[in-house]
mmCIF file of C-alpha atoms in Angstrom:
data_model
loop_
_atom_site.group_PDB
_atom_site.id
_atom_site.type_symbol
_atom_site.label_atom_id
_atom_site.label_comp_id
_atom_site.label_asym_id
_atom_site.label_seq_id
_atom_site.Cartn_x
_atom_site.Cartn_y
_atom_site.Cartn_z
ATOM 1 C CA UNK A 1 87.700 46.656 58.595
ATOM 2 C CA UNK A 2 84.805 46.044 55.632
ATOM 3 C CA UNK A 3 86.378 48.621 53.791
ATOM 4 C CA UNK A 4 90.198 46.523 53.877
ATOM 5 C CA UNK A 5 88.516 43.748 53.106
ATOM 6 C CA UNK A 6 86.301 44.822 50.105
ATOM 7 C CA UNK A 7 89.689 45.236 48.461
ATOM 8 C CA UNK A 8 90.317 43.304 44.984
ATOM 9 C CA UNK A 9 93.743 42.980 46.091
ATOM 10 C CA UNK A 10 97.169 43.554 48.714
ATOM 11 C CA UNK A 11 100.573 45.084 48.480
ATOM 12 C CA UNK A 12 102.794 44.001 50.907
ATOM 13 C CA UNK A 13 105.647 45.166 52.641
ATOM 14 C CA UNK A 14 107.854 42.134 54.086
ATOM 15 C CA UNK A 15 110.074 43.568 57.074
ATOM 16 C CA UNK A 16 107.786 44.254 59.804
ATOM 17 C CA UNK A 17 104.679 43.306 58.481
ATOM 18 C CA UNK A 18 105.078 39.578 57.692
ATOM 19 C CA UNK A 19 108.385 39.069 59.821
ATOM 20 C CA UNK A 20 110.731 39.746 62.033
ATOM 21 C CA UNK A 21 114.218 38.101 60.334
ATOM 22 C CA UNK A 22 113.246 34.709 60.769
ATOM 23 C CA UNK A 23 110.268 34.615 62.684
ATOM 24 C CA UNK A 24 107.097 35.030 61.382
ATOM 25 C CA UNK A 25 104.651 37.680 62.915
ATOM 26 C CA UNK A 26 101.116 36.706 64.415
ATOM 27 C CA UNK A 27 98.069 36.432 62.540
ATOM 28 C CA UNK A 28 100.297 36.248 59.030
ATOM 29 C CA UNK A 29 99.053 32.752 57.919
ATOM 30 C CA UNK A 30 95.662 33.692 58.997
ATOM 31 C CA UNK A 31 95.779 36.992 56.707
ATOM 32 C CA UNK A 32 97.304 35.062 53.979
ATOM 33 C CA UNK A 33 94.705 31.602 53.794
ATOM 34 C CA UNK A 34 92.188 34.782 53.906
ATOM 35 C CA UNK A 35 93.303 36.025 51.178
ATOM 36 C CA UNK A 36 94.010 32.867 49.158
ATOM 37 C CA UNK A 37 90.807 31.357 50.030
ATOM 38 C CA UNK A 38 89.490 35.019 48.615
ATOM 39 C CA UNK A 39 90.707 35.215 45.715
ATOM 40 C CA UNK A 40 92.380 38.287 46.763
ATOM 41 C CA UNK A 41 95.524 39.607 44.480
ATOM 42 C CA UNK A 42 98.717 40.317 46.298
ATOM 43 C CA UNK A 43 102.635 40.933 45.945
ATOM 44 C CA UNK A 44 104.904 41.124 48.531
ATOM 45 C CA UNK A 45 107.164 44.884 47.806
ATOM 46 C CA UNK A 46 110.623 44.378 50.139
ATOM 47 C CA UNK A 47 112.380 47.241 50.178
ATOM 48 C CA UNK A 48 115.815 44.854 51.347
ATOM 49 C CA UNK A 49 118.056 43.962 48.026
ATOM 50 C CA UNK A 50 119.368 40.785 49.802
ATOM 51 C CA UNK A 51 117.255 37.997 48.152
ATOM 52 C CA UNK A 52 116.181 36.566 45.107
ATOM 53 C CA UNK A 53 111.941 36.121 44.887
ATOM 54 C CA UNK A 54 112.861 32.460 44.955
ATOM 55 C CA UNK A 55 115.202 32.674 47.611
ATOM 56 C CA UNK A 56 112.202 34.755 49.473
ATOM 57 C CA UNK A 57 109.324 32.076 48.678
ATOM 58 C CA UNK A 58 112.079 29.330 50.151
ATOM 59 C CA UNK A 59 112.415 31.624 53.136
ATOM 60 C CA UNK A 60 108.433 31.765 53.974
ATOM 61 C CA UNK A 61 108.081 27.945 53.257
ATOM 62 C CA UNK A 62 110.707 27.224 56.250
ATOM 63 C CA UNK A 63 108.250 29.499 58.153
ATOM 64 C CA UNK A 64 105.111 27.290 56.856
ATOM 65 C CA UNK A 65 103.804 29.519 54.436
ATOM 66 C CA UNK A 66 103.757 28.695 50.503
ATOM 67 C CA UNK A 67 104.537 31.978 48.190
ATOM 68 C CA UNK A 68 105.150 31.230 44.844
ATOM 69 C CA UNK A 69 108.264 33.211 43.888
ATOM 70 C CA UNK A 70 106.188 35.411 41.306
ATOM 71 C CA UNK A 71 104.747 37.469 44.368
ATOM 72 C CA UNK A 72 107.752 39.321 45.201
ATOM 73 C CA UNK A 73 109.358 42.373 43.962
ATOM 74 C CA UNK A 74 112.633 44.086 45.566
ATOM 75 C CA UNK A 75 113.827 47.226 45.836
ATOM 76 C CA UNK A 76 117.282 45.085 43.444
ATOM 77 C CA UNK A 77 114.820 44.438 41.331
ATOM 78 C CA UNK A 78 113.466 47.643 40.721
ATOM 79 C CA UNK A 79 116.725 49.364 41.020
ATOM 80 C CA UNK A 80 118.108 47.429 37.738
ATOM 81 C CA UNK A 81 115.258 48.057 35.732
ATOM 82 C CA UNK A 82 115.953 51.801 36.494
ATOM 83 C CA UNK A 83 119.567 51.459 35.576
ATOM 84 C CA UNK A 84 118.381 49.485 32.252
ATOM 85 C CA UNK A 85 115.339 51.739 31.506
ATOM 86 C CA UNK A 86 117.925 55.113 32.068
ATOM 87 C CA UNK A 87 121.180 53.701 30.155
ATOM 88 C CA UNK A 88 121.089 50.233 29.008
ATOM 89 C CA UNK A 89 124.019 48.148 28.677
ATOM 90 C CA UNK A 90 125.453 50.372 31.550
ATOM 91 C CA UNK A 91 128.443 49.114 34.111
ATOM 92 C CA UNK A 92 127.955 49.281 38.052
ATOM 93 C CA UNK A 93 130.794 49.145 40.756
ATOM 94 C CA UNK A 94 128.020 47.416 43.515
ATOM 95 C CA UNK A 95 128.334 46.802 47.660
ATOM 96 C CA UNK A 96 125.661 44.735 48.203
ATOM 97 C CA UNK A 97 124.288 40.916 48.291
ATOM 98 C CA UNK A 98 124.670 38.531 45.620
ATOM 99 C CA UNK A 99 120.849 38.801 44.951
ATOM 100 C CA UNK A 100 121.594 42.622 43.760
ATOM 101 C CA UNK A 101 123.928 41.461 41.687
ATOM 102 C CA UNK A 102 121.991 38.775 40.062
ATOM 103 C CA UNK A 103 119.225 41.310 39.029
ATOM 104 C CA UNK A 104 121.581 43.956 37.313
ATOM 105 C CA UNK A 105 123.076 40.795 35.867
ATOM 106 C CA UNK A 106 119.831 39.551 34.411
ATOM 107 C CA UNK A 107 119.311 43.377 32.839
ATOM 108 C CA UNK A 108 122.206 42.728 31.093
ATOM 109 C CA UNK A 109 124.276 45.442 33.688
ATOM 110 C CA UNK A 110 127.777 44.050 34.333
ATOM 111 C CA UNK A 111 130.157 44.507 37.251
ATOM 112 C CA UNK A 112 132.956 47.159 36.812
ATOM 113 C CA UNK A 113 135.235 48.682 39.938
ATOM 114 C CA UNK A 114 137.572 50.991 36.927
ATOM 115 C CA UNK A 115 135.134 53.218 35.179
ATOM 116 C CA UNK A 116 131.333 52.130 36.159
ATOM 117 C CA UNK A 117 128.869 54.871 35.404
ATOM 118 C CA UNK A 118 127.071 53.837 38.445
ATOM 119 C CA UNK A 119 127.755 52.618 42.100
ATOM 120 C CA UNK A 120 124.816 51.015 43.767
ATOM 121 C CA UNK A 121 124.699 50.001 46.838
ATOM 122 C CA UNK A 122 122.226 47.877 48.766
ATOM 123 C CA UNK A 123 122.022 46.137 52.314
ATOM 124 C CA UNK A 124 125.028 43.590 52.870
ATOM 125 C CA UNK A 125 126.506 41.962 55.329
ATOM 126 C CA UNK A 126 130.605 42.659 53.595
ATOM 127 C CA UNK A 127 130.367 46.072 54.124
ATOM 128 C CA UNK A 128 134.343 47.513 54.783
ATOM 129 C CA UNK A 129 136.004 50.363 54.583
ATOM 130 C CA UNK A 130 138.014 48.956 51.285
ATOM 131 C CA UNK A 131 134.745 48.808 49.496
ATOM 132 C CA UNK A 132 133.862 52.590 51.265
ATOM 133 C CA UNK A 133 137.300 54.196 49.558
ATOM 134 C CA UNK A 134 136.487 52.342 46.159
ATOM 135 C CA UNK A 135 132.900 54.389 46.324
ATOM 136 C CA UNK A 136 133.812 57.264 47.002
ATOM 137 C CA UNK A 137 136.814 56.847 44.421
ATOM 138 C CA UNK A 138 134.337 56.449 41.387
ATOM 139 C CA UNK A 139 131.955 58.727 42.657
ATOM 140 C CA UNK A 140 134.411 61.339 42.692
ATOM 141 C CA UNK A 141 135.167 60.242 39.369
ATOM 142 C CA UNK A 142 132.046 60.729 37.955
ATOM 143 C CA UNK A 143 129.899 57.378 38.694
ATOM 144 C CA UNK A 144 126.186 58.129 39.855
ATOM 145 C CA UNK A 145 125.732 57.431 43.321
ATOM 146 C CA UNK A 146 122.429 54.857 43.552
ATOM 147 C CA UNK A 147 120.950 54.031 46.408
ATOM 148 C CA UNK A 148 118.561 50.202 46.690
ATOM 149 C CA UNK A 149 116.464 51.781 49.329
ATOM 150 C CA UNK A 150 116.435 54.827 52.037
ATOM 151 C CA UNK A 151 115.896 52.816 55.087
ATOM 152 C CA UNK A 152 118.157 53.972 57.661
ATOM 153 C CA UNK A 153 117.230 51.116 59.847
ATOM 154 C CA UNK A 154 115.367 47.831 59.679
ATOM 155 C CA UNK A 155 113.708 45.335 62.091
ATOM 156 C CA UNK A 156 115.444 41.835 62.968
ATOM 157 C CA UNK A 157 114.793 39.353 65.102
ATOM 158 C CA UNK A 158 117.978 40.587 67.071
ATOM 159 C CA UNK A 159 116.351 44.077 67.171
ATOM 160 C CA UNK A 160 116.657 47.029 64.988
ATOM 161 C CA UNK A 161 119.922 46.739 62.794
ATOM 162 C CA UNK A 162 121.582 49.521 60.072
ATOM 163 C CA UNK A 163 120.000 49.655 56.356
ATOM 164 C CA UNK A 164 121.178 51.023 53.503
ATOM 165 C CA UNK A 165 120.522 54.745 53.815
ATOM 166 C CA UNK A 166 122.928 53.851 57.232
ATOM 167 C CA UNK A 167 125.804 52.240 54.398
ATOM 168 C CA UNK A 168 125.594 54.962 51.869
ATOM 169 C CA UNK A 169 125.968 57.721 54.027
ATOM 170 C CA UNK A 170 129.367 58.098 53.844
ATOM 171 C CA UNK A 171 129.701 57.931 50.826
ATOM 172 C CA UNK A 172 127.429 61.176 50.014
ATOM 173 C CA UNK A 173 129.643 62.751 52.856
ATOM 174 C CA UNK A 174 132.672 62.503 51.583
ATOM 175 C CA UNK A 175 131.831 62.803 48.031
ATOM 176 C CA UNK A 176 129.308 66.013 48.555
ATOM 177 C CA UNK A 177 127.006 63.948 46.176
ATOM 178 C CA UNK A 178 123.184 62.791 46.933
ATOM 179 C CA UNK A 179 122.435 59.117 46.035
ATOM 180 C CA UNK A 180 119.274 58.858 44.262
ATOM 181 C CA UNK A 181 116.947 56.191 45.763
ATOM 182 C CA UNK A 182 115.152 53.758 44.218
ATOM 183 C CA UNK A 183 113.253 51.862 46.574
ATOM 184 C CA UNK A 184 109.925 52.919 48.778
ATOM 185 C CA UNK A 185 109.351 55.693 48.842
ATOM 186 C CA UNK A 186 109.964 55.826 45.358
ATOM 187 C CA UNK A 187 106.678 55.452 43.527
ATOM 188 C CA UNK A 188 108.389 53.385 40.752
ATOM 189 C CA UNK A 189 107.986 50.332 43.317
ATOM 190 C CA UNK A 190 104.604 50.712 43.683
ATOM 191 C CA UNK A 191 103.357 51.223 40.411
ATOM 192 C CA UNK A 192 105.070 47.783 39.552
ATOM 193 C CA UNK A 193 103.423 46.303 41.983
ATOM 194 C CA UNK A 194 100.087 47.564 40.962
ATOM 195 C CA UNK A 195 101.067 46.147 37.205
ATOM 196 C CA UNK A 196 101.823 42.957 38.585
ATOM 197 C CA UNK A 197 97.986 42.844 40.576
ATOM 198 C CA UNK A 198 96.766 44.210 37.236
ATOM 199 C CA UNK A 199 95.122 47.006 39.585
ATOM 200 C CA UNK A 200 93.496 49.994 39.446
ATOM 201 C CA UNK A 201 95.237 52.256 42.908
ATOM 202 C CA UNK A 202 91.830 52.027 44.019
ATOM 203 C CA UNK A 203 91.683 48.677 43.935
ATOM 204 C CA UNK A 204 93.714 47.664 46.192
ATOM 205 C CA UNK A 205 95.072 48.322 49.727
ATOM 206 C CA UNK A 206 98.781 48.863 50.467
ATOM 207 C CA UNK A 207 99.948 47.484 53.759
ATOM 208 C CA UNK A 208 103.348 48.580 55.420
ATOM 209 C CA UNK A 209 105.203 49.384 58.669
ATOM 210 C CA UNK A 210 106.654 52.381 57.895
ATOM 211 C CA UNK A 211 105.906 56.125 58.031
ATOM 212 C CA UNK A 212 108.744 57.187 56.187
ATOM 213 C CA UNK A 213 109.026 54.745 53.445
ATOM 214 C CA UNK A 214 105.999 52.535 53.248
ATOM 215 C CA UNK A 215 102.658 55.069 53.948
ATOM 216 C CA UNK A 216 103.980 58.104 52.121
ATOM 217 C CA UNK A 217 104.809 55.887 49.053
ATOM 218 C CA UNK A 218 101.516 54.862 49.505
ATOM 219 C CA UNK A 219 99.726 58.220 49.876
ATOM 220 C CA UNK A 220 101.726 59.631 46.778
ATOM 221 C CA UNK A 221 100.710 56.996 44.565
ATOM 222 C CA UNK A 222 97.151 57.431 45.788
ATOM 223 C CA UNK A 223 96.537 54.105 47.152
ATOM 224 C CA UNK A 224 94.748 53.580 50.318
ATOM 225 C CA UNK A 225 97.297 52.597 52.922
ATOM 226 C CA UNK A 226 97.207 50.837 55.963
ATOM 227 C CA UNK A 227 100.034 51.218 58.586
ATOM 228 C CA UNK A 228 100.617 48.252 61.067
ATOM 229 C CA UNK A 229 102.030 48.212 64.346
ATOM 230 C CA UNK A 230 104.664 45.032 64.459
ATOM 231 C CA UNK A 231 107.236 46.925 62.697
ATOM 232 C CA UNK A 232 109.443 49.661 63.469
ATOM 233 C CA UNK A 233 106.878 52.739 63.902
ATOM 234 C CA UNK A 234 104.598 52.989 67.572
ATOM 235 C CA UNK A 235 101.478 55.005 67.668
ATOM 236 C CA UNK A 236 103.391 57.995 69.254
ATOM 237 C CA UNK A 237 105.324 58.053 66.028
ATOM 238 C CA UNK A 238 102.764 59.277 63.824
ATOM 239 C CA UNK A 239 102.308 62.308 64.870
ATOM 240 C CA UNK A 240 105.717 63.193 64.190
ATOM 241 C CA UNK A 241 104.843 63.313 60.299
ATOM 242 C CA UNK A 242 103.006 66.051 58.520
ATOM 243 C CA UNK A 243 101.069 63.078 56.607
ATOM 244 C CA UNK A 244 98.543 59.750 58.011
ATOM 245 C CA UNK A 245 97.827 56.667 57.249
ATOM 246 C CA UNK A 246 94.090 55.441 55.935
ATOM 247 C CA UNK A 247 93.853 52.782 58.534
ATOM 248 C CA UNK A 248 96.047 51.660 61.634
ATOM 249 C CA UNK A 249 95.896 48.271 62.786
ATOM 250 C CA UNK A 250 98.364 46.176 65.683
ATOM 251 C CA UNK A 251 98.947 43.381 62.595
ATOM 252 C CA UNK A 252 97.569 42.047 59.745
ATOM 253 C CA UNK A 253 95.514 39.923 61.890
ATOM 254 C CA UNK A 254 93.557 43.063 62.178
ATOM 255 C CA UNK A 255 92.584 43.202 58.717
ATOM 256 C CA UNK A 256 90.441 39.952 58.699
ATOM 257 C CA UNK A 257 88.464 40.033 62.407
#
């Protein structure tokens, strides 16, 4: 593990690597007093729209573990500075968590369920078919179909439960149209993150549970990545993919023994 651990700094991915819903996975505060006492970089990439970064630190400090609020981006995040770098001022007809709605809010992109140019829609826990027929309604009208994230599924503390590629899928069905994705796999999320570290993709390590979002993000931004185990992908699973991680470890514990 020299080679992890000679690394400036750490991206993150939350969901499976750092928790399970509201339990926190073993060896986490170990890796993280590691890489505070360090002086190792990191940000925390979650590829769920349902929190604020302050609403995430104030979730790891019930779980004993001080984040400041500056360490986290999300896949809301990053999917309003899309929709503000590609058409500022725009309108959005969202499904999705109030967090998703405060970041288009705070890019100056304003609710609208008459003529939006975009529907978004992100993990939530409202999800009807009302809010289904008003999709697919715009869409068909002409409003760009966005997508948070890809994730089909995601890992809870109750067991594995739908994500938003699961949500928007009926919406592309019905309407014929492909939502475009914004979260991991997406480079866009990792190349913020490297900003934020003020990192060179050498630099750094990034650290995820996924094959399908998190280690091909990785490997296309050319970033060494390092797929754990506590998540939702086994060892059999990666051979299924034409692609591998740099390193697999059980947890993050593995990094630092």
């Amino acid at each position: 593990m020299k080679k992890i651990q000679e690394k400036i700094g750490f991206i993150c991915d939350m969901d499976g690597v750092i928790y399970h819903g509201n339990r926190i996975l073993d060896g986490v505060v170990d890796f993280l007093n590691w890489m505070t006492e360090n002086d190792k970089r990191f940000v925390f990439l979650t590829n769920s729209p349902e929190k604020t970064p302050h609403e995430l630190s104030m979730k790891l400090e019930r779980m004993g573990l001080s984040v400041p609020a500056k360490c986290f981006y999300t896949s809301a995040m990053a999917t309003a500075e899309f929709l503000s770098g590609q058409n500022p001022g725009c309108t959005a007809y969202v499904i999705g968590e109030a967090a998703l709605t405060k970041a288009l809010y705070d890019k100056k992109i304003y609710m609208n369920d008459v003529n939006p140019e975009y529907v978004v829609v992100g993990e939530t826990r409202t999800y009807n078919f009302e809010k289904i027929e008003k999709a697919i309604e715009l869409v068909n009208k002409g409003a760009k179909l966005i997508g948070t994230n890809p994730d089909i599924t995601g890992p809870t503390e109750r067991g594995i439960m739908p994500a938003t590629g699961s949500l928007i899928s009926p919406i592309e069905i019905a309407t014929g149209k492909k939502a475009y994705f914004v979260g991991k796999p997406n480079p866009l999320m990792l190349r913020h993150g490297l900003r934020m570290l003020n990192c060179h993709s050498n630099e750094i390590a990034f650290v995820g549970d996924r094959m399908d979002t998190d280690i091909i993000a990785g490997i296309e931004s050319n970033i060494d990545t390092v797929l754990v185990l506590s998540g939702v992908t086994s060892r059999e699973d990666i051979d299924k993919f034409p692609y591998r991680p740099k390193h697999i470890l059980n947890s993050v514990a593995d990094i630092i023994r």
